[in-house]
mmCIF file of C-alpha atoms in Angstrom:
data_model
loop_
_atom_site.group_PDB
_atom_site.id
_atom_site.type_symbol
_atom_site.label_atom_id
_atom_site.label_comp_id
_atom_site.label_asym_id
_atom_site.label_seq_id
_atom_site.Cartn_x
_atom_site.Cartn_y
_atom_site.Cartn_z
ATOM 1 C CA MET O 1 26.489 -1.334 7.848
ATOM 2 C CA SER O 2 26.041 -3.332 4.653
ATOM 3 C CA LEU O 3 23.726 -2.169 1.886
ATOM 4 C CA VAL O 4 21.077 -4.402 0.321
ATOM 5 C CA LYS O 5 19.923 -3.728 -3.242
ATOM 6 C CA LEU O 6 16.166 -3.555 -3.825
ATOM 7 C CA THR O 7 13.922 -3.789 -6.858
ATOM 8 C CA ILE O 8 10.291 -2.773 -7.239
ATOM 9 C CA LYS O 9 7.922 -5.728 -7.003
ATOM 10 C CA GLY O 10 4.737 -3.751 -7.572
ATOM 11 C CA ILE O 11 2.165 -1.286 -6.252
ATOM 12 C CA SER O 12 -1.183 -2.131 -4.720
ATOM 13 C CA TYR O 13 -4.080 -0.270 -3.140
ATOM 14 C CA SER O 14 -3.968 -0.338 0.652
ATOM 15 C CA GLN O 15 -7.194 -0.984 2.529
ATOM 16 C CA THR O 16 -5.524 -0.064 5.806
ATOM 17 C CA GLN O 17 -5.396 3.621 4.857
ATOM 18 C CA ASN O 18 -7.830 5.377 2.528
ATOM 19 C CA GLY O 19 -6.219 6.914 -0.531
ATOM 20 C CA ALA O 20 -2.876 5.239 0.157
ATOM 21 C CA TYR O 21 -0.968 2.636 -1.777
ATOM 22 C CA ALA O 22 1.542 -0.051 -0.863
ATOM 23 C CA LEU O 23 4.854 0.075 -2.694
ATOM 24 C CA ILE O 24 6.423 -3.385 -2.492
ATOM 25 C CA LEU O 25 10.221 -3.516 -2.711
ATOM 26 C CA ASN O 26 12.046 -6.816 -3.056
ATOM 27 C CA GLU O 27 15.614 -7.614 -2.015
ATOM 28 C CA VAL O 28 17.632 -8.669 -5.052
ATOM 29 C CA ASP O 29 19.478 -11.580 -3.442
ATOM 30 C CA GLY O 30 16.716 -12.799 -1.167
ATOM 31 C CA GLU O 31 13.000 -13.346 -0.685
ATOM 32 C CA ARG O 32 12.101 -10.587 1.760
ATOM 33 C CA LYS O 33 9.786 -7.761 0.764
ATOM 34 C CA LEU O 34 9.835 -4.216 2.109
ATOM 35 C CA PRO O 35 6.292 -2.769 1.899
ATOM 36 C CA ILE O 36 6.021 1.023 2.239
ATOM 37 C CA VAL O 37 2.855 3.116 2.311
ATOM 38 C CA ILE O 38 2.854 5.973 -0.216
ATOM 39 C CA GLY O 39 0.350 8.563 -1.394
ATOM 40 C CA ALA O 40 -1.790 8.342 -4.524
ATOM 41 C CA PHE O 41 0.195 10.929 -6.509
ATOM 42 C CA GLU O 42 3.525 9.243 -5.800
ATOM 43 C CA ALA O 43 2.036 5.825 -6.623
ATOM 44 C CA GLN O 44 0.816 7.224 -9.931
ATOM 45 C CA SER O 45 4.220 8.722 -10.704
ATOM 46 C CA ILE O 46 6.027 5.473 -9.923
ATOM 47 C CA ALA O 47 3.529 3.446 -11.977
ATOM 48 C CA ILE O 48 4.064 5.704 -14.996
ATOM 49 C CA ALA O 49 7.844 5.318 -14.716
ATOM 50 C CA LEU O 50 7.415 1.540 -14.616
ATOM 51 C CA GLU O 51 5.087 1.535 -17.635
ATOM 52 C CA LYS O 52 7.459 2.681 -20.366
ATOM 53 C CA GLU O 53 4.731 2.763 -23.029
ATOM 54 C CA ILE O 54 2.627 5.300 -21.116
ATOM 55 C CA LYS O 55 3.672 8.861 -21.943
ATOM 56 C CA PRO O 56 1.785 11.616 -20.078
ATOM 57 C CA PRO O 57 0.599 14.482 -22.284
ATOM 58 C CA ARG O 58 2.081 16.837 -19.688
ATOM 59 C CA PRO O 59 5.161 16.201 -17.521
ATOM 60 C CA LEU O 60 4.522 15.167 -13.938
ATOM 61 C CA THR O 61 6.507 16.758 -11.116
ATOM 62 C CA HIS O 62 9.149 14.015 -11.145
ATOM 63 C CA ASP O 63 9.444 14.239 -14.935
ATOM 64 C CA LEU O 64 9.980 17.985 -14.595
ATOM 65 C CA PHE O 65 12.700 17.381 -12.004
ATOM 66 C CA LYS O 66 14.387 14.916 -14.388
ATOM 67 C CA SER O 67 14.326 17.464 -17.244
ATOM 68 C CA PHE O 68 15.649 20.161 -14.909
ATOM 69 C CA ALA O 69 18.461 17.894 -13.691
ATOM 70 C CA ASP O 70 19.378 16.856 -17.235
ATOM 71 C CA ARG O 71 19.583 20.494 -18.318
ATOM 72 C CA PHE O 72 22.080 21.267 -15.552
ATOM 73 C CA ASP O 73 24.024 17.989 -15.816
ATOM 74 C CA ILE O 74 22.871 16.614 -12.486
ATOM 75 C CA VAL O 75 22.768 12.826 -12.245
ATOM 76 C CA VAL O 76 21.041 10.751 -9.582
ATOM 77 C CA LYS O 77 23.534 7.988 -8.821
ATOM 78 C CA GLN O 78 21.564 6.002 -6.259
ATOM 79 C CA VAL O 79 18.857 6.118 -3.605
ATOM 80 C CA ILE O 80 19.364 4.819 -0.079
ATOM 81 C CA ILE O 81 16.564 4.149 2.409
ATOM 82 C CA HIS O 82 18.802 4.929 5.346
ATOM 83 C CA LYS O 83 16.626 5.235 8.436
ATOM 84 C CA LEU O 84 13.470 3.822 10.019
ATOM 85 C CA VAL O 85 12.146 5.794 12.991
ATOM 86 C CA ASP O 86 8.766 5.158 14.643
ATOM 87 C CA GLY O 87 7.642 3.204 11.597
ATOM 88 C CA VAL O 88 8.549 5.953 9.104
ATOM 89 C CA PHE O 89 11.198 5.477 6.409
ATOM 90 C CA TYR O 90 13.765 8.168 5.568
ATOM 91 C CA SER O 91 15.713 8.237 2.318
ATOM 92 C CA SER O 92 18.624 10.023 0.662
ATOM 93 C CA ILE O 93 19.240 10.781 -3.002
ATOM 94 C CA ILE O 94 22.905 10.591 -3.994
ATOM 95 C CA CYS O 95 23.502 13.115 -6.801
ATOM 96 C CA GLU O 96 26.558 14.067 -8.815
ATOM 97 C CA ARG O 97 27.477 17.135 -10.862
ATOM 98 C CA ASP O 98 30.947 17.937 -12.213
ATOM 99 C CA LYS O 99 32.265 14.917 -10.271
ATOM 100 C CA ILE O 100 31.051 16.474 -7.011
ATOM 101 C CA GLU O 101 28.716 14.259 -5.009
ATOM 102 C CA GLU O 102 25.833 15.642 -2.931
ATOM 103 C CA ILE O 103 23.405 13.898 -0.583
ATOM 104 C CA ILE O 104 19.822 15.189 -0.527
ATOM 105 C CA ASP O 105 17.138 14.150 1.960
ATOM 106 C CA ALA O 106 13.878 13.031 0.388
ATOM 107 C CA ARG O 107 10.671 11.185 1.079
ATOM 108 C CA THR O 108 11.100 7.558 0.101
ATOM 109 C CA SER O 109 8.327 7.696 -2.511
ATOM 110 C CA ASP O 110 9.845 10.767 -4.212
ATOM 111 C CA ALA O 111 13.312 9.239 -4.098
ATOM 112 C CA ILE O 112 12.129 6.035 -5.759
ATOM 113 C CA ALA O 113 10.113 7.918 -8.402
ATOM 114 C CA LEU O 114 13.311 9.771 -9.334
ATOM 115 C CA ALA O 115 15.497 6.663 -9.164
ATOM 116 C CA LEU O 116 13.303 5.037 -11.798
ATOM 117 C CA ARG O 117 13.636 8.024 -14.118
ATOM 118 C CA PHE O 118 17.428 8.054 -13.770
ATOM 119 C CA ASN O 119 17.758 4.243 -13.874
ATOM 120 C CA ALA O 120 19.480 4.550 -10.501
ATOM 121 C CA PRO O 121 19.726 1.617 -8.076
ATOM 122 C CA ILE O 122 17.767 1.550 -4.804
ATOM 123 C CA PHE O 123 19.385 0.348 -1.573
ATOM 124 C CA THR O 124 18.584 -0.016 2.092
ATOM 125 C CA TYR O 125 20.656 -1.094 5.058
ATOM 126 C CA LYS O 126 20.531 -4.698 6.202
ATOM 127 C CA ASN O 127 19.363 -3.752 9.692
ATOM 128 C CA ILE O 128 16.341 -1.910 8.230
ATOM 129 C CA LEU O 129 15.404 -4.925 6.117
ATOM 130 C CA ASP O 130 15.878 -7.173 9.149
ATOM 131 C CA LYS O 131 13.502 -4.953 11.111
ATOM 132 C CA ALA O 132 10.799 -4.167 8.539
ATOM 133 C CA GLY O 133 11.173 -6.831 5.831
ATOM 134 C CA ILE O 134 8.546 -9.536 5.514
ATOM 135 C CA TYR O 135 8.035 -12.750 3.597
ATOM 136 C CA LEU O 136 4.976 -12.135 1.428
ATOM 137 C CA ASN O 137 2.817 -15.251 1.373
ATOM 138 C CA ALA O 138 0.609 -16.339 -1.515
ATOM 139 C CA ASN O 139 -2.377 -14.962 0.408
ATOM 140 C CA PRO O 140 -1.263 -11.687 2.010
ATOM 141 C CA SER O 141 -4.764 -11.099 3.406
ATOM 142 C CA ASP O 142 -4.031 -13.701 6.054
ATOM 143 C CA VAL O 143 -1.684 -11.234 7.747
ATOM 144 C CA GLU O 144 -3.203 -9.272 10.614
ATOM 145 C CA ASN O 145 -4.266 -5.691 9.786
ATOM 146 C CA GLN O 146 -2.194 -2.829 11.126
ATOM 147 C CA ASN O 147 -2.856 0.900 10.792
ATOM 148 C CA ILE O 148 0.080 2.827 9.409
ATOM 149 C CA SER O 149 0.958 6.343 8.270
ATOM 150 C CA GLU O 150 2.138 7.501 4.863
ATOM 151 C CA GLU O 151 5.780 6.618 4.115
ATOM 152 C CA GLY O 152 5.560 4.123 6.973
ATOM 153 C CA VAL O 153 5.886 0.396 7.519
ATOM 154 C CA LEU O 154 3.145 -1.744 6.015
ATOM 155 C CA THR O 155 2.967 -5.217 7.497
ATOM 156 C CA ASN O 156 -0.163 -6.151 5.587
ATOM 157 C CA PRO O 157 -0.208 -5.440 1.859
ATOM 158 C CA GLU O 158 -3.436 -7.444 1.765
ATOM 159 C CA THR O 159 -4.595 -6.156 -1.605
ATOM 160 C CA PHE O 160 -1.283 -6.719 -3.370
ATOM 161 C CA GLY O 161 -2.059 -7.233 -7.039
ATOM 162 C CA LEU O 162 -5.681 -6.136 -6.598
ATOM 163 C CA ASP O 163 -7.547 -2.946 -7.372
ATOM 164 C CA LYS O 164 -9.519 -0.748 -4.975
ATOM 165 C CA GLU O 165 -12.520 -3.090 -5.078
ATOM 166 C CA GLY O 166 -10.367 -6.123 -4.377
ATOM 167 C CA ASN O 167 -10.723 -7.516 -7.902
ATOM 168 C CA GLU O 168 -8.024 -8.647 -10.284
ATOM 169 C CA PRO O 169 -6.742 -5.482 -12.020
ATOM 170 C CA SER O 170 -7.598 -6.663 -15.531
ATOM 171 C CA GLU O 171 -10.944 -8.250 -14.659
ATOM 172 C CA GLY O 172 -12.998 -5.394 -16.091
ATOM 173 C CA TYR O 173 -11.142 -5.515 -19.412
ATOM 174 C CA SER O 174 -11.211 -9.242 -20.153
ATOM 175 C CA LYS O 175 -14.276 -8.898 -22.403
ATOM 176 C CA LEU O 176 -12.761 -6.164 -24.574
ATOM 177 C CA SER O 177 -10.965 -6.837 -27.845
ATOM 178 C CA LEU O 178 -7.330 -5.828 -28.336
ATOM 179 C CA SER O 179 -8.416 -2.945 -30.517
ATOM 180 C CA GLU O 180 -10.831 -1.731 -27.849
ATOM 181 C CA LEU O 181 -8.122 -2.073 -25.206
ATOM 182 C CA HIS O 182 -5.682 0.070 -27.200
ATOM 183 C CA THR O 183 -8.387 2.710 -27.682
ATOM 184 C CA SER O 184 -9.180 2.645 -23.964
ATOM 185 C CA LEU O 185 -5.479 2.950 -23.154
ATOM 186 C CA GLU O 186 -5.121 6.057 -25.318
ATOM 187 C CA THR O 187 -8.220 7.593 -23.714
ATOM 188 C CA ALA O 188 -6.981 6.866 -20.186
ATOM 189 C CA VAL O 189 -3.600 8.483 -20.921
ATOM 190 C CA GLN O 190 -5.234 11.558 -22.437
ATOM 191 C CA ASP O 191 -7.493 11.807 -19.377
ATOM 192 C CA GLU O 192 -4.363 11.422 -17.206
ATOM 193 C CA ASP O 193 -5.949 8.436 -15.465
ATOM 194 C CA TYR O 194 -2.659 6.570 -15.249
ATOM 195 C CA GLU O 195 -3.833 4.041 -12.695
ATOM 196 C CA LYS O 196 -6.477 2.853 -15.174
ATOM 197 C CA ALA O 197 -3.969 3.031 -18.026
ATOM 198 C CA ALA O 198 -1.556 0.761 -16.174
ATOM 199 C CA ARG O 199 -4.262 -1.872 -15.661
ATOM 200 C CA ILE O 200 -5.242 -1.753 -19.333
ATOM 201 C CA ARG O 201 -1.557 -2.032 -20.327
ATOM 202 C CA ASP O 202 -1.269 -5.143 -18.131
ATOM 203 C CA GLU O 203 -4.207 -6.752 -19.924
ATOM 204 C CA ILE O 204 -2.737 -5.913 -23.345
ATOM 205 C CA SER O 205 0.653 -7.319 -22.358
ATOM 206 C CA LYS O 206 -0.975 -10.509 -21.093
ATOM 207 C CA ARG O 207 -2.836 -10.969 -24.392
ATOM 208 C CA GLU O 208 0.202 -10.233 -26.588
ATOM 209 C CA SER O 209 2.678 -12.359 -24.636
#
């Protein structure tokens, strides 16, 4: 079976399951998206890894794993989403130490959080993308709702790019000055409110671009 390389398109709050988020993966050489439901902690960890400027005052679990692996010369080479059973994704982390390769089972959200920290590529098999991949329209809310479980298939990422209230992520910060935004960003990081910090960082980036 052929492998398809994926990149992370973004993370959004999922209205189909309280406290869950939609991780949107995008095939590199195509237009299909692979939406996966993940928990709040994993979404936070992935968001922090994506936002390079945000440095937690204390290491998160995945940061601790990265430090532990670095200390013992363990490298994550790649992550493969290798199975889809009853709507639930299964993943493997391909590691290497002393030129010996090991395959470790992992939840997809944990595997991706680690892949980001090791700059490791993310793959899935073509048949999985054929089965669960979708073409995300400009208005995802037009897609019919479907209840799903954590780490499962999400056919309706209807709040993609929106916050929990369904507003644009930076809407609440548009009236603040750049100086106020930077102060708010520092406060959010110190409070370990990384979801808020990511939204503030987006607004700052938009202003400075």
